[in-house]
XYZ file of C-alpha atoms in Angstrom:
318
model
C 0.000 0.000 0.000
C 2.881 2.364 0.788
C 4.563 1.672 -2.549
C 1.314 2.002 -4.506
C 0.316 5.261 -2.805
C 3.792 6.724 -3.297
C 3.761 5.900 -7.024
C 0.666 8.009 -7.702
C 1.387 11.083 -9.802
C -2.046 12.611 -9.199
C -4.474 12.222 -6.342
C -1.832 11.046 -3.868
C -3.308 10.892 -0.368
C -0.487 12.374 1.725
C -2.298 11.791 5.021
C -2.842 8.129 4.194
C 0.801 7.728 3.148
C 1.989 9.271 6.439
C -0.292 6.996 8.470
C 0.891 3.922 6.566
C 4.558 4.839 7.053
C 4.049 5.357 10.787
C 2.213 2.053 11.144
C 4.902 0.235 9.191
C 7.705 1.523 11.429
C 5.879 1.292 14.757
C 4.432 -2.185 14.289
C 7.333 -3.993 12.644
C 10.399 -5.575 14.233
C 11.972 -6.547 10.904
C 12.040 -3.819 8.298
C 11.948 -3.852 4.536
C 14.915 -1.590 3.824
C 13.501 -0.590 0.441
C 10.631 1.099 2.258
C 13.081 3.352 4.117
C 13.480 5.315 0.859
C 9.792 6.233 1.150
C 9.078 6.237 4.892
C 12.083 8.173 6.201
C 11.775 11.241 3.910
C 7.988 11.204 4.256
C 8.060 11.371 8.069
C 10.970 13.802 8.241
C 8.944 16.145 6.045
C 6.164 16.035 8.655
C 8.608 16.740 11.487
C 10.128 19.678 9.590
C 6.889 21.681 9.612
C 7.414 25.037 11.287
C 3.783 26.060 11.998
C 3.211 26.714 15.684
C 0.096 24.741 16.565
C -0.733 21.869 18.899
C -1.797 19.730 15.927
C 1.557 20.271 14.172
C 3.438 19.417 17.390
C 1.522 16.162 17.776
C 2.027 15.238 14.114
C 5.775 15.827 14.478
C 5.797 13.804 17.701
C 4.176 10.782 16.059
C 6.449 10.999 12.997
C 9.636 11.187 15.092
C 8.431 8.482 17.481
C 7.929 6.197 14.469
C 11.390 7.050 13.097
C 13.002 6.336 16.485
C 11.713 2.769 16.284
C 14.059 1.992 13.368
C 16.696 -0.233 14.959
C 18.076 -1.240 11.563
C 21.397 0.566 11.059
C 21.291 0.562 7.271
C 19.455 3.813 6.642
C 21.271 5.776 3.949
C 22.690 9.035 5.304
C 21.413 11.061 2.368
C 17.866 10.134 3.408
C 18.012 11.827 6.794
C 21.131 13.739 7.867
C 20.375 17.297 6.679
C 16.755 17.013 7.750
C 17.355 15.594 11.235
C 20.053 18.218 11.848
C 17.604 20.965 10.874
C 14.892 19.498 13.136
C 17.211 19.343 16.154
C 18.819 22.754 15.581
C 15.462 24.460 14.988
C 14.153 23.050 18.253
C 17.273 24.182 20.110
C 16.506 27.725 19.002
C 12.677 27.797 19.039
C 11.599 24.885 21.325
C 8.863 23.893 18.894
C 8.829 20.125 19.601
C 7.303 18.193 22.470
C 9.802 16.630 24.867
C 9.008 13.153 23.524
C 9.455 14.313 19.923
C 12.831 15.901 20.659
C 14.092 12.802 22.486
C 12.852 10.645 19.584
C 14.769 12.753 17.060
C 17.972 12.127 19.014
C 17.205 8.437 19.400
C 16.793 8.065 15.630
C 20.147 9.784 15.027
C 22.041 7.912 17.768
C 21.052 4.525 16.351
C 22.770 5.503 13.098
C 26.040 6.289 14.909
C 26.723 2.620 15.687
C 27.312 1.914 11.982
C 28.450 5.340 10.752
C 31.257 6.845 12.847
C 31.377 9.911 10.604
C 28.395 11.156 12.657
C 30.596 11.601 15.747
C 31.517 15.194 14.953
C 27.932 16.151 14.109
C 26.467 14.620 17.281
C 29.157 15.748 19.741
C 30.412 19.141 18.582
C 27.755 20.401 16.166
C 24.492 19.325 17.805
C 25.876 18.992 21.375
C 24.129 15.811 22.470
C 25.568 15.758 26.011
C 24.458 19.322 26.714
C 20.971 18.731 25.326
C 20.432 15.418 27.113
C 21.534 17.008 30.387
C 19.162 19.956 29.961
C 16.136 17.780 29.174
C 16.877 15.347 32.019
C 16.980 18.239 34.470
C 13.764 19.802 33.137
C 11.907 16.489 33.190
C 13.127 15.640 36.698
C 11.585 18.858 38.063
C 8.144 17.682 36.879
C 8.132 14.474 38.936
C 7.335 14.168 42.644
C 9.972 11.533 43.321
C 8.917 11.129 46.953
C 5.441 9.830 46.095
C 6.511 6.883 43.977
C 4.957 5.242 40.912
C 1.777 4.111 42.657
C 0.655 7.698 43.304
C 1.912 9.463 40.177
C -0.506 11.258 37.861
C -0.781 10.956 34.087
C 1.543 13.912 33.473
C 4.164 12.419 35.776
C 3.889 9.028 34.067
C 4.622 10.743 30.756
C 7.682 12.523 32.188
C 9.021 9.314 33.783
C 8.512 7.502 30.467
C 10.547 10.136 28.591
C 13.286 10.139 31.253
C 13.659 6.382 30.787
C 13.879 6.830 27.014
C 16.590 9.479 27.483
C 18.618 7.153 29.713
C 18.482 4.419 27.060
C 19.501 6.907 24.361
C 22.445 8.036 26.507
C 23.430 4.364 26.754
C 23.597 4.218 22.945
C 25.693 7.398 23.014
C 28.217 5.962 25.489
C 28.487 2.705 23.547
C 28.922 4.267 20.099
C 30.488 7.710 20.554
C 34.246 8.049 20.097
C 34.699 11.797 20.658
C 35.179 13.693 23.909
C 34.125 17.216 24.755
C 33.822 19.168 27.984
C 30.031 18.691 28.154
C 30.386 15.058 29.233
C 31.101 15.916 32.874
C 27.801 17.798 33.245
C 25.931 14.914 31.606
C 27.475 12.517 34.147
C 26.387 14.941 36.844
C 22.797 14.894 35.590
C 22.727 11.092 35.595
C 23.926 11.178 39.196
C 21.201 13.712 40.090
C 18.480 11.559 38.526
C 19.796 8.553 40.426
C 19.766 10.396 43.752
C 16.098 11.401 43.429
C 14.863 8.180 41.803
C 16.703 5.406 43.640
C 14.220 4.917 46.493
C 10.854 4.945 44.691
C 11.741 4.419 41.007
C 13.954 1.358 41.025
C 14.041 0.837 37.240
C 15.349 4.368 36.656
C 17.821 4.081 39.539
C 19.173 0.768 38.266
C 19.592 2.175 34.766
C 21.506 5.195 36.072
C 24.008 2.939 37.842
C 24.324 0.843 34.676
C 25.055 4.088 32.789
C 27.812 5.068 35.212
C 29.426 1.659 34.751
C 29.131 2.032 30.956
C 30.670 5.516 31.096
C 33.629 4.126 33.055
C 34.200 1.570 30.286
C 34.223 4.018 27.377
C 37.385 5.775 26.220
C 35.425 8.856 25.099
C 34.643 9.530 28.773
C 37.654 10.729 30.767
C 38.169 9.634 34.351
C 38.151 13.316 35.320
C 34.602 13.587 33.891
C 33.502 10.877 36.312
C 35.169 12.759 39.152
C 33.653 16.142 38.231
C 30.227 14.595 37.750
C 30.328 13.081 41.267
C 30.118 9.541 39.908
C 32.824 8.416 42.365
C 31.077 9.922 45.376
C 27.804 8.270 44.353
C 29.313 4.841 43.782
C 31.181 4.940 47.088
C 27.993 5.962 48.918
C 25.924 3.243 47.269
C 28.435 0.524 48.103
C 27.624 1.150 51.749
C 23.828 0.911 51.465
C 22.518 -1.979 53.611
C 19.860 -2.855 51.001
C 22.286 -3.142 48.082
C 21.186 -5.896 45.689
C 23.540 -8.107 43.685
C 22.784 -6.556 40.288
C 23.554 -3.026 41.471
C 26.603 -4.192 43.440
C 27.936 -5.903 40.324
C 27.676 -2.669 38.300
C 29.268 -0.636 41.101
C 32.079 -3.116 41.429
C 32.894 -3.118 37.717
C 32.770 0.684 37.704
C 35.867 0.611 39.905
C 37.446 -2.278 38.024
C 37.236 -0.300 34.772
C 38.488 2.949 36.270
C 41.299 1.170 38.097
C 42.447 -0.552 34.913
C 42.396 2.722 32.983
C 44.469 4.468 35.645
C 47.101 1.750 35.356
C 47.669 2.483 31.651
C 50.918 4.443 31.526
C 51.154 7.391 29.108
C 54.095 8.023 26.775
C 53.662 11.794 26.993
C 55.323 13.028 30.210
C 52.679 15.665 30.918
C 49.821 13.174 30.409
C 51.641 10.630 32.574
C 51.942 13.196 35.363
C 48.221 13.938 35.098
C 47.429 10.209 35.261
C 49.479 9.758 38.413
C 47.893 12.784 40.068
C 44.399 11.605 39.172
C 45.185 8.143 40.525
C 46.495 9.640 43.774
C 43.360 11.774 44.280
C 40.984 8.915 43.573
C 42.671 6.426 45.836
C 42.871 9.014 48.615
C 39.127 9.427 48.275
C 38.670 5.638 48.322
C 40.818 5.386 51.438
C 38.805 8.133 53.178
C 35.577 6.277 52.417
C 36.946 2.941 53.594
C 36.827 1.431 50.116
C 39.241 -1.394 50.914
C 36.923 -2.544 53.713
C 33.953 -2.313 51.345
C 35.688 -4.499 48.761
C 36.651 -7.000 51.438
C 33.057 -7.215 52.648
C 31.921 -8.122 49.142
C 34.800 -10.420 48.290
C 33.033 -13.658 49.120
C 29.882 -12.594 47.288
C 31.883 -11.656 44.209
C 34.466 -14.429 44.287
C 33.010 -15.718 41.011
C 33.914 -12.389 39.373
C 37.577 -12.738 40.300
C 37.604 -16.424 39.300
C 35.678 -16.203 36.040
C 36.474 -12.746 34.673
C 40.146 -12.353 35.561
C 39.693 -8.880 37.051
C 41.696 -7.065 39.680
C 41.476 -3.700 41.420
C 44.788 -1.909 41.881
C 44.689 -0.551 45.424
């Protein structure tokens, strides 16, 4: 139906074509890549509309939500890059999209990064993903009464929590695929820590995902150890290690956070200035660990995590 409607020279029903494209992307798990040539430009055209009306905002939201469901990495760059850049940059200046639509635009773009590393520069330094994700996380967090918990939240809060969770998953894609550093990463780490602090007691799924994100950040070379320090990731992980209700899944992520950081701090640098910075960073971090009694914390978990040492060949350099 999509192909037939698109072929029409006269009498093409644009609304029907849009609806069909959205249904195709939202309801399928396996995509016909040939249909991307029709669906992607069609829905980007909807999202590019500049009229300021609630109807236009909702149309753009549905179009971008459908596009964000494309997990297939083989979408040709010429089909989307200029358009998605314009959509994101226009919103950064005019705030014309809903929060869900804006997050969906980023999600669509981030899924392309896994296969096309040429997008690194665009995403990091041109469109400023870390800055934008941090800003939206902070705005969304202010709209949720974190003390009440999920059982008492209203419809508006449910929507905000839903979008926060989508942002956290998009940030995961960013950490896994991005290869460029910029100074905005530290503030993004800080925002993840803030979300964790408010969500950990009553929104377990969000709290767990934040800790998983901190572990992922510690693994990725695009994130500097100093970003984790500035963003208070170390303070948070040290605090959480001492919680009496710590479950095994969270403890595992916290533990590997330190394994990854420790291993990175052991990598000697050829440049003398960089080597001096590494040593100073290592000294500061291990002083902090000593102040917090980290060696005792590790010892208390040693029996529980003996399988990690035995099966994964890991070691923390204390």
